[in-house]
PDB file of C-alpha atoms and ligand atoms in Angstrom:
ATOM      1  CA  MET P   1     115.774 114.866  61.034  1.00  0.00           C
ATOM      2  CA  SER P   2     117.759 111.757  60.141  1.00  0.00           C
ATOM      3  CA  THR P   3     118.311 109.629  57.075  1.00  0.00           C
ATOM      4  CA  LEU P   4     117.567 106.293  58.770  1.00  0.00           C
ATOM      5  CA  LEU P   5     114.738 105.545  56.328  1.00  0.00           C
ATOM      6  CA  ALA P   6     115.899 107.587  53.339  1.00  0.00           C
ATOM      7  CA  GLY P   7     114.726 105.989  50.099  1.00  0.00           C
ATOM      8  CA  ARG P   8     112.154 103.817  51.912  1.00  0.00           C
ATOM      9  CA  ARG P   9     108.399 103.925  51.450  1.00  0.00           C
ATOM     10  CA  VAL P  10     106.353 103.516  54.632  1.00  0.00           C
ATOM     11  CA  VAL P  11     102.575 103.063  54.832  1.00  0.00           C
ATOM     12  CA  VAL P  12     100.957 103.761  58.202  1.00  0.00           C
ATOM     13  CA  SER P  13      97.333 103.349  59.251  1.00  0.00           C
ATOM     14  CA  ALA P  14      95.951 105.410  62.127  1.00  0.00           C
ATOM     15  CA  GLY P  15      92.776 106.242  63.964  1.00  0.00           C
ATOM     16  CA  PRO P  16      89.451 104.447  64.276  1.00  0.00           C
ATOM     17  CA  THR P  17      87.137 103.143  61.600  1.00  0.00           C
ATOM     18  CA  PHE P  18      83.450 104.023  61.621  1.00  0.00           C
ATOM     19  CA  GLU P  19      81.034 101.353  60.469  1.00  0.00           C
ATOM     20  CA  ASP P  20      77.747 102.936  59.429  1.00  0.00           C
ATOM     21  CA  ILE P  21      74.434 101.619  60.733  1.00  0.00           C
ATOM     22  CA  ASP P  22      72.336 104.279  59.000  1.00  0.00           C
ATOM     23  CA  PRO P  23      72.990 107.847  57.772  1.00  0.00           C
ATOM     24  CA  VAL P  24      73.289 109.156  61.364  1.00  0.00           C
ATOM     25  CA  ARG P  25      74.676 106.260  63.458  1.00  0.00           C
ATOM     26  CA  PHE P  26      77.822 104.217  63.341  1.00  0.00           C
ATOM     27  CA  ILE P  27      79.955 101.785  65.334  1.00  0.00           C
ATOM     28  CA  GLY P  28      83.264 103.437  66.239  1.00  0.00           C
ATOM     29  CA  ASN P  29      85.959 103.287  68.880  1.00  0.00           C
ATOM     30  CA  ARG P  30      88.067 105.587  71.027  1.00  0.00           C
ATOM     31  CA  SER P  31      91.193 105.834  68.867  1.00  0.00           C
ATOM     32  CA  SER P  32      92.296 109.465  68.480  1.00  0.00           C
ATOM     33  CA  GLY P  33      94.861 108.687  65.783  1.00  0.00           C
ATOM     34  CA  ARG P  34      97.689 110.143  67.898  1.00  0.00           C
ATOM     35  CA  MET P  35      99.859 107.008  67.981  1.00  0.00           C
ATOM     36  CA  GLY P  36      99.665 106.355  64.232  1.00  0.00           C
ATOM     37  CA  PHE P  37     100.152 110.024  63.331  1.00  0.00           C
ATOM     38  CA  ALA P  38     103.242 110.072  65.572  1.00  0.00           C
ATOM     39  CA  VAL P  39     104.616 107.014  63.743  1.00  0.00           C
ATOM     40  CA  ALA P  40     103.974 108.666  60.363  1.00  0.00           C
ATOM     41  CA  ALA P  41     105.689 111.879  61.543  1.00  0.00           C
ATOM     42  CA  ALA P  42     108.688 109.924  62.877  1.00  0.00           C
ATOM     43  CA  ALA P  43     109.033 107.963  59.625  1.00  0.00           C
ATOM     44  CA  ALA P  44     108.918 111.181  57.560  1.00  0.00           C
ATOM     45  CA  ALA P  45     111.482 112.800  59.880  1.00  0.00           C
ATOM     46  CA  ALA P  46     113.704 109.749  59.260  1.00  0.00           C
ATOM     47  CA  GLY P  47     113.622 110.485  55.525  1.00  0.00           C
ATOM     48  CA  ALA P  48     110.937 108.029  54.374  1.00  0.00           C
ATOM     49  CA  GLU P  49     108.234 108.656  51.790  1.00  0.00           C
ATOM     50  CA  VAL P  50     105.147 108.194  53.952  1.00  0.00           C
ATOM     51  CA  VAL P  51     101.513 107.435  53.129  1.00  0.00           C
ATOM     52  CA  LEU P  52      99.217 107.843  56.137  1.00  0.00           C
ATOM     53  CA  VAL P  53      95.837 106.144  55.818  1.00  0.00           C
ATOM     54  CA  ALA P  54      93.759 107.952  58.418  1.00  0.00           C
ATOM     55  CA  GLY P  55      90.397 107.136  59.927  1.00  0.00           C
ATOM     56  CA  PRO P  56      88.069 109.948  61.001  1.00  0.00           C
ATOM     57  CA  VAL P  57      90.205 112.024  63.401  1.00  0.00           C
ATOM     58  CA  HIS P  58      90.841 115.707  64.037  1.00  0.00           C
ATOM     59  CA  LEU P  59      94.617 115.845  63.711  1.00  0.00           C
ATOM     60  CA  GLU P  60      96.874 117.844  61.444  1.00  0.00           C
ATOM     61  CA  THR P  61      98.744 115.965  58.759  1.00  0.00           C
ATOM     62  CA  PRO P  62     102.418 115.637  59.774  1.00  0.00           C
ATOM     63  CA  ALA P  63     104.915 117.525  57.595  1.00  0.00           C
ATOM     64  CA  GLY P  64     105.973 115.720  54.451  1.00  0.00           C
ATOM     65  CA  VAL P  65     103.304 113.009  54.751  1.00  0.00           C
ATOM     66  CA  GLU P  66     100.754 112.053  52.074  1.00  0.00           C
ATOM     67  CA  ARG P  67      97.396 111.516  53.795  1.00  0.00           C
ATOM     68  CA  VAL P  68      94.494 109.400  52.570  1.00  0.00           C
ATOM     69  CA  ASP P  69      91.297 109.811  54.608  1.00  0.00           C
ATOM     70  CA  ILE P  70      89.007 106.819  54.994  1.00  0.00           C
ATOM     71  CA  ARG P  71      85.974 105.974  57.118  1.00  0.00           C
ATOM     72  CA  SER P  72      85.338 102.218  57.213  1.00  0.00           C
ATOM     73  CA  ALA P  73      87.473  99.097  57.593  1.00  0.00           C
ATOM     74  CA  ALA P  74      86.773  98.152  53.955  1.00  0.00           C
ATOM     75  CA  GLN P  75      87.940 101.601  52.794  1.00  0.00           C
ATOM     76  CA  LEU P  76      91.039 101.310  54.999  1.00  0.00           C
ATOM     77  CA  ARG P  77      91.898  97.973  53.394  1.00  0.00           C
ATOM     78  CA  ASP P  78      91.447  99.385  49.878  1.00  0.00           C
ATOM     79  CA  ALA P  79      93.583 102.471  50.635  1.00  0.00           C
ATOM     80  CA  VAL P  80      96.377 100.476  52.305  1.00  0.00           C
ATOM     81  CA  LEU P  81      96.551  97.906  49.495  1.00  0.00           C
ATOM     82  CA  ALA P  82      96.499 100.700  46.890  1.00  0.00           C
ATOM     83  CA  ALA P  83      99.528 102.267  48.639  1.00  0.00           C
ATOM     84  CA  LEU P  84     101.654  99.124  48.076  1.00  0.00           C
ATOM     85  CA  PRO P  85     104.378  98.387  47.157  1.00  0.00           C
ATOM     86  CA  ALA P  86     106.137  99.693  50.245  1.00  0.00           C
ATOM     87  CA  ASP P  87     109.116  98.732  52.386  1.00  0.00           C
ATOM     88  CA  VAL P  88     107.199  98.946  55.658  1.00  0.00           C
ATOM     89  CA  TYR P  89     103.564  98.780  56.804  1.00  0.00           C
ATOM     90  CA  VAL P  90     102.702  99.900  60.327  1.00  0.00           C
ATOM     91  CA  GLY P  91      99.121  99.093  61.351  1.00  0.00           C
ATOM     92  CA  ALA P  92      98.359 101.467  64.207  1.00  0.00           C
ATOM     93  CA  ALA P  93      94.698 101.930  63.273  1.00  0.00           C
ATOM     94  CA  ALA P  94      92.011 100.556  65.545  1.00  0.00           C
ATOM     95  CA  VAL P  95      90.157  98.751  62.777  1.00  0.00           C
ATOM     96  CA  ALA P  96      86.640  97.584  63.626  1.00  0.00           C
ATOM     97  CA  ASP P  97      86.383  93.808  63.780  1.00  0.00           C
ATOM     98  CA  TRP P  98      82.669  93.881  62.937  1.00  0.00           C
ATOM     99  CA  THR P  99      80.475  95.922  60.626  1.00  0.00           C
ATOM    100  CA  PRO P 100      76.682  95.965  60.165  1.00  0.00           C
ATOM    101  CA  ARG P 101      75.625  93.428  57.540  1.00  0.00           C
ATOM    102  CA  ASP P 102      73.381  96.094  55.995  1.00  0.00           C
ATOM    103  CA  THR P 103      73.620  99.873  56.201  1.00  0.00           C
ATOM    104  CA  ALA P 104      70.133 101.422  56.151  1.00  0.00           C
ATOM    105  CA  GLY P 105      69.644 104.137  53.548  1.00  0.00           C
ATOM    106  CA  HIS P 106      67.369 106.091  55.901  1.00  0.00           C
ATOM    107  CA  LYS P 107      67.449 106.905  59.631  1.00  0.00           C
ATOM    108  CA  LEU P 108      66.195 103.885  61.579  1.00  0.00           C
ATOM    109  CA  LYS P 109      63.118 105.085  63.485  1.00  0.00           C
ATOM    110  CA  LYS P 110      61.873 103.985  66.876  1.00  0.00           C
ATOM    111  CA  GLN P 111      58.579 102.117  66.527  1.00  0.00           C
ATOM    112  CA  PRO P 112      55.953 102.489  69.265  1.00  0.00           C
ATOM    113  CA  GLY P 113      55.891  99.360  71.467  1.00  0.00           C
ATOM    114  CA  VAL P 114      59.180  97.966  70.075  1.00  0.00           C
ATOM    115  CA  GLU P 115      61.677  97.674  72.984  1.00  0.00           C
ATOM    116  CA  ARG P 116      64.502  95.736  71.311  1.00  0.00           C
ATOM    117  CA  MET P 117      66.334  95.704  68.058  1.00  0.00           C
ATOM    118  CA  THR P 118      68.930  93.292  66.735  1.00  0.00           C
ATOM    119  CA  LEU P 119      71.811  94.442  64.611  1.00  0.00           C
ATOM    120  CA  GLU P 120      73.459  91.750  62.519  1.00  0.00           C
ATOM    121  CA  LEU P 121      77.219  92.204  62.267  1.00  0.00           C
ATOM    122  CA  VAL P 122      79.682  90.564  59.915  1.00  0.00           C
ATOM    123  CA  ARG P 123      83.480  90.370  60.135  1.00  0.00           C
ATOM    124  CA  THR P 124      85.558  93.087  58.528  1.00  0.00           C
ATOM    125  CA  PRO P 125      88.642  92.318  56.417  1.00  0.00           C
ATOM    126  CA  ASP P 126      91.808  91.836  58.504  1.00  0.00           C
ATOM    127  CA  VAL P 127      93.988  94.473  56.857  1.00  0.00           C
ATOM    128  CA  LEU P 128      97.189  93.577  58.693  1.00  0.00           C
ATOM    129  CA  ALA P 129      96.922  89.891  57.777  1.00  0.00           C
ATOM    130  CA  ALA P 130      96.032  90.846  54.178  1.00  0.00           C
ATOM    131  CA  VAL P 131      99.154  93.018  53.881  1.00  0.00           C
ATOM    132  CA  ALA P 132     101.331  90.261  55.388  1.00  0.00           C
ATOM    133  CA  ALA P 133      99.957  87.700  52.901  1.00  0.00           C
ATOM    134  CA  HIS P 134     100.033  90.037  49.880  1.00  0.00           C
ATOM    135  CA  ARG P 135     102.169  89.317  46.813  1.00  0.00           C
ATOM    136  CA  LEU P 136     103.601  92.807  47.340  1.00  0.00           C
ATOM    137  CA  ARG P 137     104.292  92.129  51.040  1.00  0.00           C
ATOM    138  CA  PRO P 138     106.424  94.910  52.518  1.00  0.00           C
ATOM    139  CA  ARG P 139     109.777  93.773  53.872  1.00  0.00           C
ATOM    140  CA  LEU P 140     108.616  94.653  57.361  1.00  0.00           C
ATOM    141  CA  VAL P 141     105.025  94.372  58.538  1.00  0.00           C
ATOM    142  CA  VAL P 142     104.369  95.808  61.981  1.00  0.00           C
ATOM    143  CA  GLY P 143     101.108  95.473  63.893  1.00  0.00           C
ATOM    144  CA  PHE P 144      99.868  96.966  67.109  1.00  0.00           C
ATOM    145  CA  ALA P 145      97.925  95.045  69.758  1.00  0.00           C
ATOM    146  CA  ALA P 146      95.449  96.816  72.004  1.00  0.00           C
ATOM    147  CA  GLU P 147      95.089  94.655  75.086  1.00  0.00           C
ATOM    148  CA  THR P 148      93.524  94.887  78.531  1.00  0.00           C
ATOM    149  CA  GLU P 149      95.419  91.853  79.900  1.00  0.00           C
ATOM    150  CA  ASP P 150      98.159  89.302  79.068  1.00  0.00           C
ATOM    151  CA  LEU P 151      99.905  91.881  76.904  1.00  0.00           C
ATOM    152  CA  VAL P 152     102.881  89.864  75.716  1.00  0.00           C
ATOM    153  CA  ALA P 153     101.076  86.529  75.281  1.00  0.00           C
ATOM    154  CA  ASN P 154      98.331  88.187  73.225  1.00  0.00           C
ATOM    155  CA  ALA P 155     100.870  90.134  71.171  1.00  0.00           C
ATOM    156  CA  ARG P 156     102.784  86.926  70.422  1.00  0.00           C
ATOM    157  CA  ALA P 157      99.555  85.210  69.403  1.00  0.00           C
ATOM    158  CA  LYS P 158      98.845  88.063  66.931  1.00  0.00           C
ATOM    159  CA  LEU P 159     102.437  87.933  65.647  1.00  0.00           C
ATOM    160  CA  ALA P 160     101.973  84.266  64.730  1.00  0.00           C
ATOM    161  CA  ALA P 161      98.339  84.387  63.564  1.00  0.00           C
ATOM    162  CA  LYS P 162      98.810  87.393  61.285  1.00  0.00           C
ATOM    163  CA  ARG P 163     102.343  86.376  60.157  1.00  0.00           C
ATOM    164  CA  VAL P 164     103.846  89.788  60.834  1.00  0.00           C
ATOM    165  CA  ASP P 165     107.388  90.744  61.839  1.00  0.00           C
ATOM    166  CA  LEU P 166     106.783  92.902  64.906  1.00  0.00           C
ATOM    167  CA  VAL P 167     103.825  93.639  67.152  1.00  0.00           C
ATOM    168  CA  ALA P 168     103.783  96.676  69.448  1.00  0.00           C
ATOM    169  CA  ALA P 169     101.443  95.890  72.311  1.00  0.00           C
ATOM    170  CA  ASN P 170      99.853  98.567  74.433  1.00  0.00           C
ATOM    171  CA  ARG P 171      97.498  98.427  77.344  1.00  0.00           C
ATOM    172  CA  VAL P 172      94.099 100.020  76.795  1.00  0.00           C
ATOM    173  CA  GLY P 173      91.548 101.012  79.388  1.00  0.00           C
ATOM    174  CA  VAL P 174      94.085 102.518  81.798  1.00  0.00           C
ATOM    175  CA  PRO P 175      94.971 106.218  82.134  1.00  0.00           C
ATOM    176  CA  GLY P 176      98.089 107.470  80.303  1.00  0.00           C
ATOM    177  CA  SER P 177      98.241 104.551  77.891  1.00  0.00           C
ATOM    178  CA  GLY P 178      96.563 103.308  74.719  1.00  0.00           C
ATOM    179  CA  PHE P 179      93.560 105.197  73.341  1.00  0.00           C
ATOM    180  CA  GLU P 180      93.309 108.993  73.401  1.00  0.00           C
ATOM    181  CA  ALA P 181      96.209 109.656  75.814  1.00  0.00           C
ATOM    182  CA  GLU P 182      99.233 111.801  74.885  1.00  0.00           C
ATOM    183  CA  THR P 183     101.500 109.101  76.374  1.00  0.00           C
ATOM    184  CA  ASN P 184     101.802 105.357  75.963  1.00  0.00           C
ATOM    185  CA  ALA P 185     103.912 102.342  76.875  1.00  0.00           C
ATOM    186  CA  LEU P 186     104.721  99.670  74.314  1.00  0.00           C
ATOM    187  CA  THR P 187     106.088  96.157  74.491  1.00  0.00           C
ATOM    188  CA  VAL P 188     107.450  95.327  71.056  1.00  0.00           C
ATOM    189  CA  VAL P 189     107.709  91.630  70.274  1.00  0.00           C
ATOM    190  CA  GLY P 190     109.176  89.774  67.312  1.00  0.00           C
ATOM    191  CA  GLU P 191     110.667  86.343  66.755  1.00  0.00           C
ATOM    192  CA  GLY P 192     113.193  85.935  69.584  1.00  0.00           C
ATOM    193  CA  PHE P 193     112.795  89.608  70.450  1.00  0.00           C
ATOM    194  CA  GLU P 194     111.085  91.621  73.177  1.00  0.00           C
ATOM    195  CA  ARG P 195     111.631  95.278  74.140  1.00  0.00           C
ATOM    196  CA  ALA P 196     109.673  97.458  76.554  1.00  0.00           C
ATOM    197  CA  LEU P 197     109.427 101.143  75.553  1.00  0.00           C
ATOM    198  CA  GLY P 198     108.111 103.944  77.768  1.00  0.00           C
ATOM    199  CA  PRO P 199     105.955 105.121  79.382  1.00  0.00           C
ATOM    200  CA  ALA P 200     106.676 108.207  77.276  1.00  0.00           C
ATOM    201  CA  PRO P 201     104.957 110.684  74.962  1.00  0.00           C
ATOM    202  CA  LYS P 202     103.671 108.983  71.808  1.00  0.00           C
ATOM    203  CA  ALA P 203     106.071 111.060  69.670  1.00  0.00           C
ATOM    204  CA  ALA P 204     109.107 109.740  71.581  1.00  0.00           C
ATOM    205  CA  LEU P 205     107.853 106.142  71.377  1.00  0.00           C
ATOM    206  CA  ALA P 206     107.263 106.555  67.649  1.00  0.00           C
ATOM    207  CA  ASP P 207     110.867 107.751  67.180  1.00  0.00           C
ATOM    208  CA  THR P 208     112.197 104.656  68.974  1.00  0.00           C
ATOM    209  CA  LEU P 209     109.865 102.360  67.038  1.00  0.00           C
ATOM    210  CA  ILE P 210     111.103 103.869  63.773  1.00  0.00           C
ATOM    211  CA  GLU P 211     114.724 103.293  64.900  1.00  0.00           C
ATOM    212  CA  LEU P 212     113.883  99.630  65.584  1.00  0.00           C
ATOM    213  CA  ILE P 213     112.194  99.349  62.188  1.00  0.00           C
ATOM    214  CA  ALA P 214     115.162 100.977  60.422  1.00  0.00           C
ATOM    215  CA  GLU P 215     117.602  98.552  62.099  1.00  0.00           C
ATOM    216  CA  ARG P 216     115.522  95.576  60.978  1.00  0.00           C
ATOM    217  CA  ILE P 217     115.114  96.859  57.435  1.00  0.00           C
ATOM    218  CA  ALA P 218     118.867  97.459  57.170  1.00  0.00           C
ATOM    219  CA  GLY P 219     119.444  93.890  58.392  1.00  0.00           C
ATOM    220  CA  ARG P 220     117.249  92.565  55.566  1.00  0.00           C
ATOM    221  CA  SER P 221     118.602  94.598  52.668  1.00  0.00           C
TER     222      SER P 221
HETATM  223  O1  LIG H   1      94.852 106.394  68.252  1.00  0.00           O
HETATM  224  P1  LIG H   1      95.262 106.564  69.704  1.00  0.00           P
HETATM  225  O2  LIG H   1      94.197 107.229  70.543  1.00  0.00           O
HETATM  226  O3  LIG H   1      96.615 107.228  69.832  1.00  0.00           O
HETATM  227  O4  LIG H   1      95.420 105.112  70.345  1.00  0.00           O
HETATM  228  C1  LIG H   1      96.439 104.278  69.884  1.00  0.00           C
HETATM  229  C2  LIG H   1      95.958 102.815  69.696  1.00  0.00           C
HETATM  230  C3  LIG H   1      95.618 102.253  71.071  1.00  0.00           C
HETATM  231  C4  LIG H   1      94.714 102.778  68.791  1.00  0.00           C
HETATM  232  C5  LIG H   1      97.139 102.072  69.009  1.00  0.00           C
HETATM  233  O5  LIG H   1      98.299 102.186  69.788  1.00  0.00           O
HETATM  234  C6  LIG H   1      96.787 100.588  68.805  1.00  0.00           C
HETATM  235  O6  LIG H   1      96.930  99.749  69.670  1.00  0.00           O
HETATM  236  N1  LIG H   1      96.306 100.277  67.563  1.00  0.00           N
HETATM  237  C7  LIG H   1      95.799  98.945  67.214  1.00  0.00           C
HETATM  238  C8  LIG H   1      94.421  98.782  67.780  1.00  0.00           C
HETATM  239  C9  LIG H   1      93.824  97.449  67.392  1.00  0.00           C
HETATM  240  O7  LIG H   1      92.960  97.407  66.551  1.00  0.00           O
HETATM  241  O8  LIG H   1      94.351  96.418  67.999  1.00  0.00           O
HETATM  242  P2  LIG H   1      93.892  94.891  67.738  1.00  0.00           P
HETATM  243  O9  LIG H   1      94.626  94.149  68.771  1.00  0.00           O
HETATM  244  O10 LIG H   1      92.390  94.783  67.703  1.00  0.00           O
HETATM  245  O11 LIG H   1      94.424  94.576  66.287  1.00  0.00           O
HETATM  246  C10 LIG H   1      95.717  94.028  66.067  1.00  0.00           C
HETATM  247  C11 LIG H   1      96.301  94.548  64.772  1.00  0.00           C
HETATM  248  O12 LIG H   1      95.494  94.120  63.667  1.00  0.00           O
HETATM  249  C12 LIG H   1      96.419  96.061  64.659  1.00  0.00           C
HETATM  250  O13 LIG H   1      97.628  96.355  64.001  1.00  0.00           O
HETATM  251  C13 LIG H   1      95.217  96.449  63.788  1.00  0.00           C
HETATM  252  O14 LIG H   1      95.493  97.630  63.020  1.00  0.00           O
HETATM  253  C14 LIG H   1      95.110  95.228  62.887  1.00  0.00           C
HETATM  254  N2  LIG H   1      93.737  94.951  62.405  1.00  0.00           N
HETATM  255  C15 LIG H   1      92.741  94.592  63.263  1.00  0.00           C
HETATM  256  C16 LIG H   1      91.490  94.282  62.772  1.00  0.00           C
HETATM  257  C17 LIG H   1      91.262  94.368  61.371  1.00  0.00           C
HETATM  258  N3  LIG H   1      90.067  94.082  60.863  1.00  0.00           N
HETATM  259  N4  LIG H   1      92.258  94.726  60.551  1.00  0.00           N
HETATM  260  C18 LIG H   1      93.493  95.029  61.039  1.00  0.00           C
HETATM  261  O15 LIG H   1      94.406  95.375  60.271  1.00  0.00           O
END
């Protein structure tokens, strides 16, 4: 336990979103929620009041954390914005970029002789960019970037496009890093700043990320 974030309110998003196609099918992704839950636990251990907006995952709520369960990207946006004002937002959720334009009210049946179907998708709200542009913008807005290549360049592009303060980039699609794994490696970028963390267990990386966040918050008070 520390007091690095005592008196601060931190909102964290974690896990996947599920975008429903019909009552039995959805578009999801491989996020387990581990990274975001670790960040929420580390923030609470540093003395912060923490709201964890969690997608559909099977993880226990970290001690001292208020949890709000959501399913879709639209619900995640509503829950995160409802949790403002806050000092810090950390977007560790793997938010779907696309959602079905229409969700069928009944199970979509196979039709004899029909070999193809087309699903029309529309963009989801960009929650991170919405938080960064909000009138109640937290002092520090931190995104994650899940990348398969050009980690730092892509993270810097997201930093600028979404107008956030830090982006923690991780490689996905390789063992021991990114989705599902117990461990990860992060490259944290900010304006004039770059720091490689790990490989290490997600809990240890979360502790270091929270230290970085606390330093930056203190510098802005
Ligand atoms: O949950 P785990 O299994 O532990 O895996 C951890 C993780 C790989 C999911 C996590 O470390 C991670 O990288 N989370 C972000 C995944 C992601 O959606 O990356 P992105 O590059 O597509 O998005 C960039 C940022 O924008 C993220 O902060 C994301 O939360 C945010 N975003 C994206 C789309 C959207 N519609 N709204 C958003 O807020």
